PDB file of C-alpha atoms in Angstrom:
ATOM      1  CA  MET A   1      -1.717  -7.172  24.099  1.00 42.00           C
ATOM      2  CA  ALA A   2       0.867  -8.203  21.540  1.00 41.00           C
ATOM      3  CA  SER A   3       1.611 -11.882  20.995  1.00 42.00           C
ATOM      4  CA  GLU A   4       4.959 -13.268  21.979  1.00 45.00           C
ATOM      5  CA  PRO A   5       7.182 -13.468  18.869  1.00 45.00           C
ATOM      6  CA  VAL A   6       7.361 -17.272  19.080  1.00 41.00           C
ATOM      7  CA  THR A   7       3.596 -17.581  18.628  1.00 64.00           C
ATOM      8  CA  ASP A   8       3.626 -15.961  15.179  1.00 70.00           C
ATOM      9  CA  PRO A   9       4.585 -17.903  12.036  1.00 67.00           C
ATOM     10  CA  ALA A  10       8.092 -17.421  10.672  1.00 64.00           C
ATOM     11  CA  PRO A  11       8.560 -15.481   7.425  1.00 65.00           C
ATOM     12  CA  ASN A  12       9.042 -17.461   4.201  1.00 61.00           C
ATOM     13  CA  PRO A  13      10.881 -15.030   1.896  1.00 59.00           C
ATOM     14  CA  HIS A  14      11.617 -17.418  -1.007  1.00 59.00           C
ATOM     15  CA  ALA A  15       8.542 -19.183  -2.322  1.00 61.00           C
ATOM     16  CA  THR A  16       9.154 -22.201  -4.518  1.00 61.00           C
ATOM     17  CA  GLU A  17       7.435 -22.740  -7.857  1.00 64.00           C
ATOM     18  CA  ALA A  18       5.304 -25.420  -6.188  1.00 70.00           C
ATOM     19  CA  GLU A  19       4.196 -22.981  -3.486  1.00 68.00           C
ATOM     20  CA  VAL A  20       3.390 -20.347  -6.089  1.00 64.00           C
ATOM     21  CA  GLU A  21       1.321 -22.897  -7.974  1.00 69.00           C
ATOM     22  CA  ALA A  22      -0.563 -23.847  -4.790  1.00 67.00           C
ATOM     23  CA  ALA A  23      -1.212 -20.155  -4.095  1.00 64.00           C
ATOM     24  CA  ARG A  24      -3.047 -19.707  -7.395  1.00 69.00           C
ATOM     25  CA  SER A  25      -6.144 -21.195  -5.790  1.00 68.00           C
ATOM     26  CA  ASP A  26      -5.580 -19.757  -2.297  1.00 75.00           C
ATOM     27  CA  PRO A  27      -5.500 -15.925  -2.176  1.00 76.00           C
ATOM     28  CA  LYS A  28      -4.530 -15.814   1.502  1.00 80.00           C
ATOM     29  CA  LEU A  29      -1.555 -18.109   0.929  1.00 75.00           C
ATOM     30  CA  ALA A  30      -0.654 -15.980  -2.093  1.00 72.00           C
ATOM     31  CA  ASN A  31      -0.728 -12.858   0.072  1.00 72.00           C
ATOM     32  CA  VAL A  32       1.560 -14.418   2.663  1.00 74.00           C
ATOM     33  CA  LEU A  33       4.049 -15.721   0.093  1.00 72.00           C
ATOM     34  CA  TYR A  34       4.095 -12.539  -1.985  1.00 70.00           C
ATOM     35  CA  HIS A  35       4.476 -10.158   0.939  1.00 74.00           C
ATOM     36  CA  ASP A  36       7.021 -12.339   2.746  1.00 72.00           C
ATOM     37  CA  TRP A  37       8.923 -12.370  -0.544  1.00 64.00           C
ATOM     38  CA  GLU A  38       8.775  -8.578  -0.848  1.00 67.00           C
ATOM     39  CA  ALA A  39       9.253  -7.633   2.821  1.00 69.00           C
ATOM     40  CA  GLY A  40      13.029  -7.177   2.801  1.00 66.00           C
ATOM     41  CA  THR A  41      13.067  -4.902  -0.255  1.00 71.00           C
ATOM     42  CA  TYR A  42       9.562  -3.430  -0.143  1.00 70.00           C
ATOM     43  CA  ASP A  43      10.557  -0.004   1.169  1.00 68.00           C
ATOM     44  CA  GLU A  44      13.224   0.349  -1.507  1.00 76.00           C
ATOM     45  CA  LYS A  45      10.919  -0.878  -4.278  1.00 68.00           C
ATOM     46  CA  TRP A  46       8.222   1.661  -3.471  1.00 67.00           C
ATOM     47  CA  SER A  47      10.587   4.464  -2.392  1.00 73.00           C
ATOM     48  CA  ILE A  48       9.182   4.300   1.144  1.00 82.00           C
ATOM     49  CA  SER A  49      10.996   6.289   3.804  1.00 91.00           C
ATOM     50  CA  TYR A  50      10.332   7.552   7.302  1.00 94.00           C
ATOM     51  CA  ASP A  51      11.480  11.124   6.814  1.00 95.00           C
ATOM     52  CA  GLU A  52       9.763  14.409   5.992  1.00 95.00           C
ATOM     53  CA  ARG A  53       8.896  13.326   2.421  1.00 92.00           C
ATOM     54  CA  CYS A  54       6.769  10.334   3.417  1.00 94.00           C
ATOM     55  CA  ILE A  55       5.548  11.887   6.664  1.00 97.00           C
ATOM     56  CA  ASP A  56       4.070  14.733   4.612  1.00 96.00           C
ATOM     57  CA  TYR A  57       2.591  12.254   2.142  1.00 94.00           C
ATOM     58  CA  ALA A  58       0.955  10.041   4.801  1.00 97.00           C
ATOM     59  CA  VAL A  59      -0.369  12.960   6.837  1.00 98.00           C
ATOM     60  CA  GLY A  60      -1.625  14.628   3.662  1.00 96.00           C
ATOM     61  CA  ARG A  61      -3.589  11.533   2.673  1.00 96.00           C
ATOM     62  CA  PHE A  62      -5.119  11.292   6.136  1.00 98.00           C
ATOM     63  CA  ARG A  63      -6.033  14.966   6.239  1.00 97.00           C
ATOM     64  CA  ALA A  64      -7.500  14.876   2.702  1.00 96.00           C
ATOM     65  CA  VAL A  65     -10.207  12.411   3.689  1.00 97.00           C
ATOM     66  CA  ALA A  66     -10.579  12.760   7.492  1.00 98.00           C
ATOM     67  CA  GLY A  67      -9.338  16.218   8.443  1.00 97.00           C
ATOM     68  CA  ASP A  68      -7.336  16.957  11.590  1.00 95.00           C
ATOM     69  CA  ALA A  69      -9.962  17.737  14.243  1.00 93.00           C
ATOM     70  CA  ASP A  70      -9.266  14.767  16.558  1.00 94.00           C
ATOM     71  CA  TRP A  71      -5.470  14.615  16.541  1.00 97.00           C
ATOM     72  CA  PRO A  72      -3.683  12.960  18.154  1.00 98.00           C
ATOM     73  CA  TYR A  73      -5.508   9.643  18.394  1.00 98.00           C
ATOM     74  CA  PRO A  74      -4.371   7.851  21.585  1.00 98.00           C
ATOM     75  CA  LYS A  75      -4.322   4.301  20.207  1.00 98.00           C
ATOM     76  CA  ALA A  76      -4.372   3.159  16.574  1.00 98.00           C
ATOM     77  CA  MET A  77      -4.006  -0.054  14.589  1.00 98.00           C
ATOM     78  CA  GLU A  78      -2.854  -0.430  11.011  1.00 98.00           C
ATOM     79  CA  LEU A  79      -4.582  -3.225   9.125  1.00 98.00           C
ATOM     80  CA  GLY A  80      -2.340  -4.892   6.558  1.00 96.00           C
ATOM     81  CA  SER A  81       0.528  -2.704   7.679  1.00 96.00           C
ATOM     82  CA  GLY A  82       3.198  -3.999   5.346  1.00 93.00           C
ATOM     83  CA  THR A  83       6.454  -2.458   6.561  1.00 94.00           C
ATOM     84  CA  GLY A  84       4.552   0.122   8.626  1.00 96.00           C
ATOM     85  CA  PHE A  85       4.613   2.957   6.101  1.00 96.00           C
ATOM     86  CA  PHE A  86       1.253   4.530   6.930  1.00 98.00           C
ATOM     87  CA  LEU A  87       1.083   4.051  10.710  1.00 98.00           C
ATOM     88  CA  LEU A  88       4.693   4.947  11.467  1.00 98.00           C
ATOM     89  CA  ASN A  89       4.660   8.090   9.353  1.00 98.00           C
ATOM     90  CA  LEU A  90       1.320   9.153  10.845  1.00 98.00           C
ATOM     91  CA  MET A  91       2.831   8.679  14.305  1.00 98.00           C
ATOM     92  CA  GLN A  92       5.807  10.814  13.358  1.00 98.00           C
ATOM     93  CA  GLY A  93       3.430  13.420  11.930  1.00 98.00           C
ATOM     94  CA  GLY A  94       1.566  13.767  15.229  1.00 98.00           C
ATOM     95  CA  VAL A  95      -1.636  11.993  14.183  1.00 98.00           C
ATOM     96  CA  ILE A  96      -1.203   8.963  16.490  1.00 98.00           C
ATOM     97  CA  LYS A  97       0.401   8.420  19.906  1.00 98.00           C
ATOM     98  CA  GLN A  98       0.554   4.604  20.264  1.00 98.00           C
ATOM     99  CA  GLY A  99       0.248   2.038  17.487  1.00 98.00           C
ATOM    100  CA  SER A 100      -0.210  -1.617  16.601  1.00 98.00           C
ATOM    101  CA  VAL A 101       0.795  -3.142  13.265  1.00 98.00           C
ATOM    102  CA  THR A 102      -1.017  -6.170  11.849  1.00 97.00           C
ATOM    103  CA  ASP A 103      -0.453  -8.092   8.645  1.00 96.00           C
ATOM    104  CA  LEU A 104      -1.121 -11.559   7.267  1.00 94.00           C
ATOM    105  CA  SER A 105       2.571 -11.729   6.309  1.00 92.00           C
ATOM    106  CA  PRO A 106       4.984 -12.558   9.157  1.00 92.00           C
ATOM    107  CA  GLY A 107       7.797 -11.005   7.147  1.00 91.00           C
ATOM    108  CA  MET A 108       6.006  -7.668   6.914  1.00 92.00           C
ATOM    109  CA  VAL A 109       5.218  -7.575  10.641  1.00 95.00           C
ATOM    110  CA  GLU A 110       8.860  -8.330  11.389  1.00 94.00           C
ATOM    111  CA  VAL A 111      10.072  -5.451   9.206  1.00 93.00           C
ATOM    112  CA  ALA A 112       7.408  -3.040  10.510  1.00 96.00           C
ATOM    113  CA  LEU A 113       8.406  -3.704  14.116  1.00 97.00           C
ATOM    114  CA  ARG A 114      12.080  -3.262  13.224  1.00 95.00           C
ATOM    115  CA  ASN A 115      11.292   0.043  11.536  1.00 96.00           C
ATOM    116  CA  ALA A 116       9.292   1.190  14.579  1.00 97.00           C
ATOM    117  CA  GLU A 117      12.130   0.273  16.926  1.00 97.00           C
ATOM    118  CA  GLN A 118      14.654   2.187  14.824  1.00 97.00           C
ATOM    119  CA  LEU A 119      12.373   5.228  14.898  1.00 97.00           C
ATOM    120  CA  GLY A 120      11.818   4.957  18.651  1.00 97.00           C
ATOM    121  CA  LEU A 121       8.040   4.618  18.304  1.00 98.00           C
ATOM    122  CA  ASP A 122       5.660   2.887  20.729  1.00 96.00           C
ATOM    123  CA  VAL A 123       4.384   0.051  18.520  1.00 98.00           C
ATOM    124  CA  ASP A 124       3.466  -3.604  18.995  1.00 97.00           C
ATOM    125  CA  GLY A 125       2.576  -6.113  16.286  1.00 96.00           C
ATOM    126  CA  ARG A 126       0.555  -9.199  15.426  1.00 96.00           C
ATOM    127  CA  VAL A 127       0.323 -11.538  12.463  1.00 95.00           C
ATOM    128  CA  ALA A 128      -3.370 -11.154  11.751  1.00 95.00           C
ATOM    129  CA  ASP A 129      -6.123 -11.976   9.278  1.00 95.00           C
ATOM    130  CA  ALA A 130      -8.195  -8.868   8.490  1.00 96.00           C
ATOM    131  CA  GLU A 131     -11.360 -10.969   8.503  1.00 96.00           C
ATOM    132  CA  THR A 132     -10.723 -12.129  12.111  1.00 96.00           C
ATOM    133  CA  ILE A 133      -8.725  -9.373  13.819  1.00 97.00           C
ATOM    134  CA  PRO A 134      -7.125 -10.739  17.040  1.00 95.00           C
ATOM    135  CA  TYR A 135      -8.052  -7.817  19.305  1.00 96.00           C
ATOM    136  CA  ASP A 136     -10.949  -7.302  21.710  1.00 97.00           C
ATOM    137  CA  ASP A 137     -14.024  -5.217  21.002  1.00 98.00           C
ATOM    138  CA  ASP A 138     -13.695  -1.452  21.492  1.00 98.00           C
ATOM    139  CA  THR A 139      -9.881  -1.464  21.590  1.00 98.00           C
ATOM    140  CA  PHE A 140      -8.756   1.311  19.209  1.00 98.00           C
ATOM    141  CA  ASP A 141      -9.489   4.984  18.689  1.00 98.00           C
ATOM    142  CA  LEU A 142      -8.401   4.711  15.059  1.00 98.00           C
ATOM    143  CA  VAL A 143      -7.884   1.985  12.461  1.00 98.00           C
ATOM    144  CA  VAL A 144      -5.881   2.840   9.349  1.00 98.00           C
ATOM    145  CA  GLY A 145      -4.741   1.016   6.265  1.00 98.00           C
ATOM    146  CA  HIS A 146      -2.925   1.832   3.057  1.00 97.00           C
ATOM    147  CA  ALA A 147      -3.304  -0.302  -0.084  1.00 95.00           C
ATOM    148  CA  VAL A 148      -4.757  -3.181   1.933  1.00 96.00           C
ATOM    149  CA  LEU A 149      -8.482  -3.569   1.159  1.00 98.00           C
ATOM    150  CA  HIS A 150      -7.851  -4.794  -2.387  1.00 96.00           C
ATOM    151  CA  HIS A 151      -5.891  -7.761  -0.960  1.00 93.00           C
ATOM    152  CA  ILE A 152      -8.649  -8.958   1.398  1.00 95.00           C
ATOM    153  CA  PRO A 153     -10.939 -11.744   0.068  1.00 94.00           C
ATOM    154  CA  ASP A 154     -13.986 -10.679   2.104  1.00 97.00           C
ATOM    155  CA  VAL A 155     -13.957  -6.869   2.323  1.00 98.00           C
ATOM    156  CA  PRO A 156     -17.380  -6.576   4.035  1.00 98.00           C
ATOM    157  CA  ALA A 157     -16.190  -8.991   6.760  1.00 98.00           C
ATOM    158  CA  ALA A 158     -13.053  -6.913   7.247  1.00 98.00           C
ATOM    159  CA  PHE A 159     -15.113  -3.739   7.651  1.00 98.00           C
ATOM    160  CA  ARG A 160     -17.299  -5.469  10.238  1.00 98.00           C
ATOM    161  CA  GLU A 161     -14.157  -6.462  12.139  1.00 98.00           C
ATOM    162  CA  VAL A 162     -12.814  -2.913  11.924  1.00 98.00           C
ATOM    163  CA  MET A 163     -16.068  -1.612  13.389  1.00 98.00           C
ATOM    164  CA  ARG A 164     -15.885  -4.218  16.155  1.00 98.00           C
ATOM    165  CA  VAL A 165     -12.384  -3.295  17.359  1.00 98.00           C
ATOM    166  CA  LEU A 166     -13.013   0.460  17.153  1.00 98.00           C
ATOM    167  CA  LYS A 167     -14.155   2.260  20.267  1.00 98.00           C
ATOM    168  CA  PRO A 168     -17.481   4.112  20.007  1.00 98.00           C
ATOM    169  CA  GLY A 169     -16.698   7.375  18.256  1.00 98.00           C
ATOM    170  CA  GLY A 170     -13.533   5.876  16.760  1.00 98.00           C
ATOM    171  CA  ARG A 171     -12.567   6.419  13.141  1.00 98.00           C
ATOM    172  CA  PHE A 172     -11.179   4.354  10.267  1.00 98.00           C
ATOM    173  CA  VAL A 173      -9.168   5.711   7.350  1.00 98.00           C
ATOM    174  CA  PHE A 174      -8.183   3.579   4.354  1.00 98.00           C
ATOM    175  CA  ALA A 175      -6.096   5.088   1.561  1.00 98.00           C
ATOM    176  CA  GLY A 176      -4.260   3.968  -1.554  1.00 96.00           C
ATOM    177  CA  GLU A 177      -6.959   1.644  -2.912  1.00 98.00           C
ATOM    178  CA  PRO A 178      -7.199   1.215  -6.722  1.00 97.00           C
ATOM    179  CA  THR A 179     -10.296   2.361  -8.542  1.00 98.00           C
ATOM    180  CA  ARG A 180     -11.658   0.143 -11.311  1.00 97.00           C
ATOM    181  CA  ILE A 181     -10.721   2.511 -14.112  1.00 98.00           C
ATOM    182  CA  GLY A 182      -7.416   3.522 -12.551  1.00 97.00           C
ATOM    183  CA  ASP A 183      -6.273  -0.054 -12.075  1.00 96.00           C
ATOM    184  CA  ARG A 184      -7.016  -0.819 -15.706  1.00 97.00           C
ATOM    185  CA  TYR A 185      -4.748   1.861 -17.142  1.00 97.00           C
ATOM    186  CA  ALA A 186      -2.060   1.413 -14.461  1.00 95.00           C
ATOM    187  CA  ARG A 187      -1.699  -2.303 -15.223  1.00 92.00           C
ATOM    188  CA  LYS A 188      -1.516  -1.724 -18.957  1.00 96.00           C
ATOM    189  CA  LEU A 189       1.146   0.953 -18.524  1.00 97.00           C
ATOM    190  CA  GLY A 190       3.134  -1.275 -16.167  1.00 93.00           C
ATOM    191  CA  GLN A 191       3.015  -4.276 -18.488  1.00 93.00           C
ATOM    192  CA  LEU A 192       4.082  -2.208 -21.483  1.00 97.00           C
ATOM    193  CA  THR A 193       6.933  -0.569 -19.567  1.00 97.00           C
ATOM    194  CA  TRP A 194       8.231  -3.930 -18.294  1.00 94.00           C
ATOM    195  CA  TRP A 195       8.143  -5.426 -21.781  1.00 96.00           C
ATOM    196  CA  LEU A 196       9.917  -2.446 -23.345  1.00 97.00           C
ATOM    197  CA  THR A 197      12.587  -2.175 -20.647  1.00 97.00           C
ATOM    198  CA  THR A 198      13.456  -5.863 -20.475  1.00 94.00           C
ATOM    199  CA  ASN A 199      13.644  -6.136 -24.278  1.00 95.00           C
ATOM    200  CA  VAL A 200      15.480  -2.906 -25.044  1.00 96.00           C
ATOM    201  CA  THR A 201      18.145  -3.733 -22.451  1.00 96.00           C
ATOM    202  CA  LYS A 202      18.956  -6.900 -24.391  1.00 94.00           C
ATOM    203  CA  LEU A 203      20.663  -4.681 -26.951  1.00 96.00           C
ATOM    204  CA  PRO A 204      24.477  -4.674 -26.476  1.00 94.00           C
ATOM    205  CA  PRO A 205      24.821  -0.884 -25.979  1.00 94.00           C
ATOM    206  CA  LEU A 206      22.283  -1.042 -23.132  1.00 94.00           C
ATOM    207  CA  SER A 207      23.314  -4.342 -21.551  1.00 92.00           C
ATOM    208  CA  GLY A 208      24.613  -2.544 -18.474  1.00 94.00           C
ATOM    209  CA  TRP A 209      21.049  -1.505 -17.738  1.00 95.00           C
ATOM    210  CA  ARG A 210      19.813  -5.111 -17.714  1.00 94.00           C
ATOM    211  CA  ARG A 211      19.308  -6.932 -14.450  1.00 90.00           C
ATOM    212  CA  PRO A 212      20.659 -10.520 -14.312  1.00 89.00           C
ATOM    213  CA  GLN A 213      18.242 -12.978 -15.858  1.00 87.00           C
ATOM    214  CA  ALA A 214      17.824 -14.865 -12.569  1.00 84.00           C
ATOM    215  CA  GLU A 215      16.638 -11.647 -10.904  1.00 84.00           C
ATOM    216  CA  LEU A 216      14.260 -10.913 -13.762  1.00 83.00           C
ATOM    217  CA  ASP A 217      12.867 -14.433 -13.528  1.00 80.00           C
ATOM    218  CA  GLU A 218      12.331 -14.044  -9.782  1.00 74.00           C
ATOM    219  CA  SER A 219      10.628 -10.690 -10.363  1.00 74.00           C
ATOM    220  CA  SER A 220       8.370 -12.343 -12.920  1.00 74.00           C
ATOM    221  CA  ARG A 221       7.410 -14.991 -10.380  1.00 71.00           C
ATOM    222  CA  ALA A 222       6.705 -12.250  -7.843  1.00 70.00           C
ATOM    223  CA  ALA A 223       4.600 -10.469 -10.465  1.00 70.00           C
ATOM    224  CA  ALA A 224       2.635 -13.669 -11.010  1.00 68.00           C
ATOM    225  CA  LEU A 225       1.850 -13.728  -7.302  1.00 68.00           C
ATOM    226  CA  GLU A 226       1.031 -10.014  -7.359  1.00 71.00           C
ATOM    227  CA  ALA A 227      -1.632 -10.645  -9.990  1.00 71.00           C
ATOM    228  CA  ILE A 228      -3.187 -13.208  -7.635  1.00 77.00           C
ATOM    229  CA  VAL A 229      -3.080 -11.108  -4.451  1.00 82.00           C
ATOM    230  CA  ASP A 230      -4.680  -8.047  -6.066  1.00 87.00           C
ATOM    231  CA  LEU A 231      -8.248  -9.236  -5.613  1.00 91.00           C
ATOM    232  CA  HIS A 232     -10.384  -6.120  -5.969  1.00 94.00           C
ATOM    233  CA  THR A 233     -10.736  -2.727  -7.512  1.00 97.00           C
ATOM    234  CA  PHE A 234     -13.255  -0.248  -6.169  1.00 98.00           C
ATOM    235  CA  ASP A 235     -15.947   2.079  -7.321  1.00 96.00           C
ATOM    236  CA  PRO A 236     -15.931   4.933  -4.743  1.00 97.00           C
ATOM    237  CA  THR A 237     -19.701   4.895  -4.302  1.00 97.00           C
ATOM    238  CA  SER A 238     -19.775   1.120  -3.793  1.00 97.00           C
ATOM    239  CA  LEU A 239     -16.946   1.335  -1.254  1.00 98.00           C
ATOM    240  CA  GLU A 240     -18.922   3.898   0.729  1.00 98.00           C
ATOM    241  CA  ARG A 241     -21.892   1.515   0.665  1.00 98.00           C
ATOM    242  CA  VAL A 242     -19.807  -1.390   2.021  1.00 98.00           C
ATOM    243  CA  ALA A 243     -18.654   0.770   4.930  1.00 98.00           C
ATOM    244  CA  ARG A 244     -22.203   1.904   5.729  1.00 98.00           C
ATOM    245  CA  ASP A 245     -23.497  -1.669   5.558  1.00 98.00           C
ATOM    246  CA  ALA A 246     -20.911  -2.594   8.219  1.00 98.00           C
ATOM    247  CA  GLY A 247     -22.442  -0.002  10.532  1.00 98.00           C
ATOM    248  CA  ALA A 248     -20.209   2.991   9.875  1.00 98.00           C
ATOM    249  CA  ALA A 249     -21.454   6.577  10.103  1.00 98.00           C
ATOM    250  CA  ASP A 250     -20.134   9.772   8.501  1.00 98.00           C
ATOM    251  CA  VAL A 251     -18.764   7.739   5.570  1.00 98.00           C
ATOM    252  CA  ARG A 252     -16.907   9.657   2.877  1.00 98.00           C
ATOM    253  CA  ALA A 253     -14.752   8.585  -0.067  1.00 98.00           C
ATOM    254  CA  VAL A 254     -12.447  10.818  -2.115  1.00 97.00           C
ATOM    255  CA  THR A 255     -10.164  10.014  -5.038  1.00 98.00           C
ATOM    256  CA  GLU A 256      -6.745  11.255  -6.128  1.00 97.00           C
ATOM    257  CA  GLU A 257      -3.951  10.726  -8.692  1.00 97.00           C
ATOM    258  CA  LEU A 258      -4.715  10.852 -12.388  1.00 98.00           C
ATOM    259  CA  ALA A 259      -1.822  12.617 -14.127  1.00 98.00           C
ATOM    260  CA  ALA A 260       0.425  11.470 -11.266  1.00 98.00           C
ATOM    261  CA  ALA A 261      -0.591   7.840 -11.802  1.00 97.00           C
ATOM    262  CA  LEU A 262      -0.133   7.992 -15.579  1.00 98.00           C
ATOM    263  CA  PHE A 263       3.437   9.145 -14.898  1.00 97.00           C
ATOM    264  CA  GLY A 264       4.148   7.153 -11.753  1.00 95.00           C
ATOM    265  CA  TRP A 265       3.306   3.625 -12.857  1.00 95.00           C
ATOM    266  CA  PRO A 266       5.725   3.534 -15.830  1.00 97.00           C
ATOM    267  CA  VAL A 267       8.427   5.096 -13.625  1.00 95.00           C
ATOM    268  CA  ARG A 268       7.970   2.534 -10.834  1.00 89.00           C
ATOM    269  CA  THR A 269       7.992  -0.333 -13.323  1.00 91.00           C
ATOM    270  CA  PHE A 270      11.130   0.961 -15.033  1.00 95.00           C
ATOM    271  CA  GLU A 271      12.857   1.260 -11.660  1.00 91.00           C
ATOM    272  CA  ALA A 272      11.969  -2.355 -10.837  1.00 86.00           C
ATOM    273  CA  ALA A 273      13.328  -3.586 -14.182  1.00 91.00           C
ATOM    274  CA  VAL A 274      16.838  -2.057 -14.083  1.00 94.00           C
ATOM    275  CA  PRO A 275      19.783  -2.456 -11.679  1.00 93.00           C
ATOM    276  CA  GLN A 276      19.291  -0.291  -8.607  1.00 87.00           C
ATOM    277  CA  GLU A 277      22.748   1.263  -8.920  1.00 92.00           C
ATOM    278  CA  LYS A 278      21.638   2.894 -12.179  1.00 94.00           C
ATOM    279  CA  LEU A 279      18.995   4.891 -10.329  1.00 92.00           C
ATOM    280  CA  THR A 280      20.993   7.871  -9.164  1.00 93.00           C
ATOM    281  CA  PHE A 281      19.919  10.420  -6.577  1.00 91.00           C
ATOM    282  CA  GLY A 282      19.304  12.838  -9.444  1.00 95.00           C
ATOM    283  CA  TRP A 283      16.928  10.396 -11.122  1.00 94.00           C
ATOM    284  CA  ARG A 284      15.031   9.750  -7.903  1.00 89.00           C
ATOM    285  CA  MET A 285      14.653  13.476  -7.224  1.00 91.00           C
ATOM    286  CA  PHE A 286      13.442  14.060 -10.796  1.00 95.00           C
ATOM    287  CA  ALA A 287      10.835  11.301 -10.445  1.00 94.00           C
ATOM    288  CA  TYR A 288       9.680  12.572  -7.046  1.00 90.00           C
ATOM    289  CA  LYS A 289       9.477  16.246  -8.065  1.00 94.00           C
ATOM    290  CA  ALA A 290       7.618  15.385 -11.273  1.00 97.00           C
ATOM    291  CA  TRP A 291       5.158  13.250  -9.311  1.00 94.00           C
ATOM    292  CA  GLN A 292       4.664  16.129  -6.841  1.00 94.00           C
ATOM    293  CA  ARG A 293       3.897  18.614  -9.609  1.00 97.00           C
ATOM    294  CA  LEU A 294       1.461  16.243 -11.276  1.00 98.00           C
ATOM    295  CA  SER A 295      -0.227  15.554  -7.934  1.00 96.00           C
ATOM    296  CA  TRP A 296      -0.686  19.314  -7.541  1.00 96.00           C
ATOM    297  CA  LEU A 297      -2.288  19.368 -10.993  1.00 98.00           C
ATOM    298  CA  ASP A 298      -4.590  16.521 -10.001  1.00 97.00           C
ATOM    299  CA  GLU A 299      -5.653  18.156  -6.736  1.00 95.00           C
ATOM    300  CA  ASN A 300      -6.044  21.731  -7.933  1.00 96.00           C
ATOM    301  CA  VAL A 301      -7.228  21.344 -11.528  1.00 98.00           C
ATOM    302  CA  LEU A 302      -8.243  17.852 -12.652  1.00 98.00           C
ATOM    303  CA  SER A 303     -10.220  17.004  -9.511  1.00 96.00           C
ATOM    304  CA  LYS A 304     -12.512  19.940 -10.325  1.00 96.00           C
ATOM    305  CA  VAL A 305     -13.308  18.815 -13.865  1.00 97.00           C
ATOM    306  CA  ALA A 306     -12.840  15.025 -14.056  1.00 97.00           C
ATOM    307  CA  PRO A 307     -15.212  12.387 -12.588  1.00 97.00           C
ATOM    308  CA  ARG A 308     -13.876  10.926  -9.358  1.00 97.00           C
ATOM    309  CA  ASP A 309     -14.041   7.388 -10.782  1.00 97.00           C
ATOM    310  CA  VAL A 310     -11.197   8.028 -13.288  1.00 98.00           C
ATOM    311  CA  PHE A 311      -8.583   8.812 -10.628  1.00 98.00           C
ATOM    312  CA  TYR A 312      -6.294   5.981  -9.573  1.00 98.00           C
ATOM    313  CA  ASN A 313      -6.615   6.009  -5.768  1.00 97.00           C
ATOM    314  CA  VAL A 314      -9.699   6.003  -3.572  1.00 98.00           C
ATOM    315  CA  LEU A 315      -9.616   6.905   0.142  1.00 98.00           C
ATOM    316  CA  VAL A 316     -12.483   6.227   2.539  1.00 98.00           C
ATOM    317  CA  THR A 317     -13.244   7.173   6.125  1.00 98.00           C
ATOM    318  CA  GLY A 318     -16.048   6.712   8.612  1.00 98.00           C
ATOM    319  CA  THR A 319     -16.780   6.496  12.327  1.00 98.00           C
ATOM    320  CA  LYS A 320     -18.273   4.019  14.777  1.00 98.00           C
ATOM    321  CA  PRO A 321     -21.528   5.406  16.222  1.00 97.00           C
TER     322      PRO A 321
END
């Protein structure tokens, strides 16, 4: 089913200023350029791994919205797979037997397939547009995605395509999508943290914590693309409606991360703004453990008292009748 490698476009990991400018009016081009740019360092940037930590995270997200009644799914596809984080960790966690990765970015598909090979997982891959998925009707038992819907220009069209390639009775699970309120405070926190970090590290006593200016400039260009590729935020109720309008049944959305997001976004931005060698194992463990504790607070306390719209992430699932 997978295309031969030569039929897919080659990655373009270093977009020029002219290409970035052209992408301002073309969100699909922006997505390709940005994600090709990020592919080689994406796992490091977002602390993605394929060990127990991220297996537990991916499986936990899946279980939180869809349960575990139908595991393992024989054949699954990840839409907008990036480096394969969600699909590959779900496979390792026993949720999925065989997988396919798809992404608009050739660079991301390349990295995802390399990750799958290193893990010894049965995975093929395609460069694919979510609005015209290159698979036949009734192909997959499960379609998953993580932080992908907000990049797609026509989300209703993507849901219709997901329903088309699912087998009758098949399920979709999308996680990691920004809510409208959550995205607003996350962006403000990120912008403030970047400004503070890049300015404070200009001071001579902290110069060792400053990344070279060329790297900061490149990160700023990547950030400019990121602002273009992030097309949507979601109201949970509206997202459920989009899925139902595409023909889905048993639709359910849940939200997560409030305290964890208020902590996590400044931390991630700080980590992107300083030299990687400054981020010791001790720092990374502190950040991870703090995020875990705050996630527990979100799940066990805040989710019971706060409106679901104020949490940062929304997850949605449904089935094909």
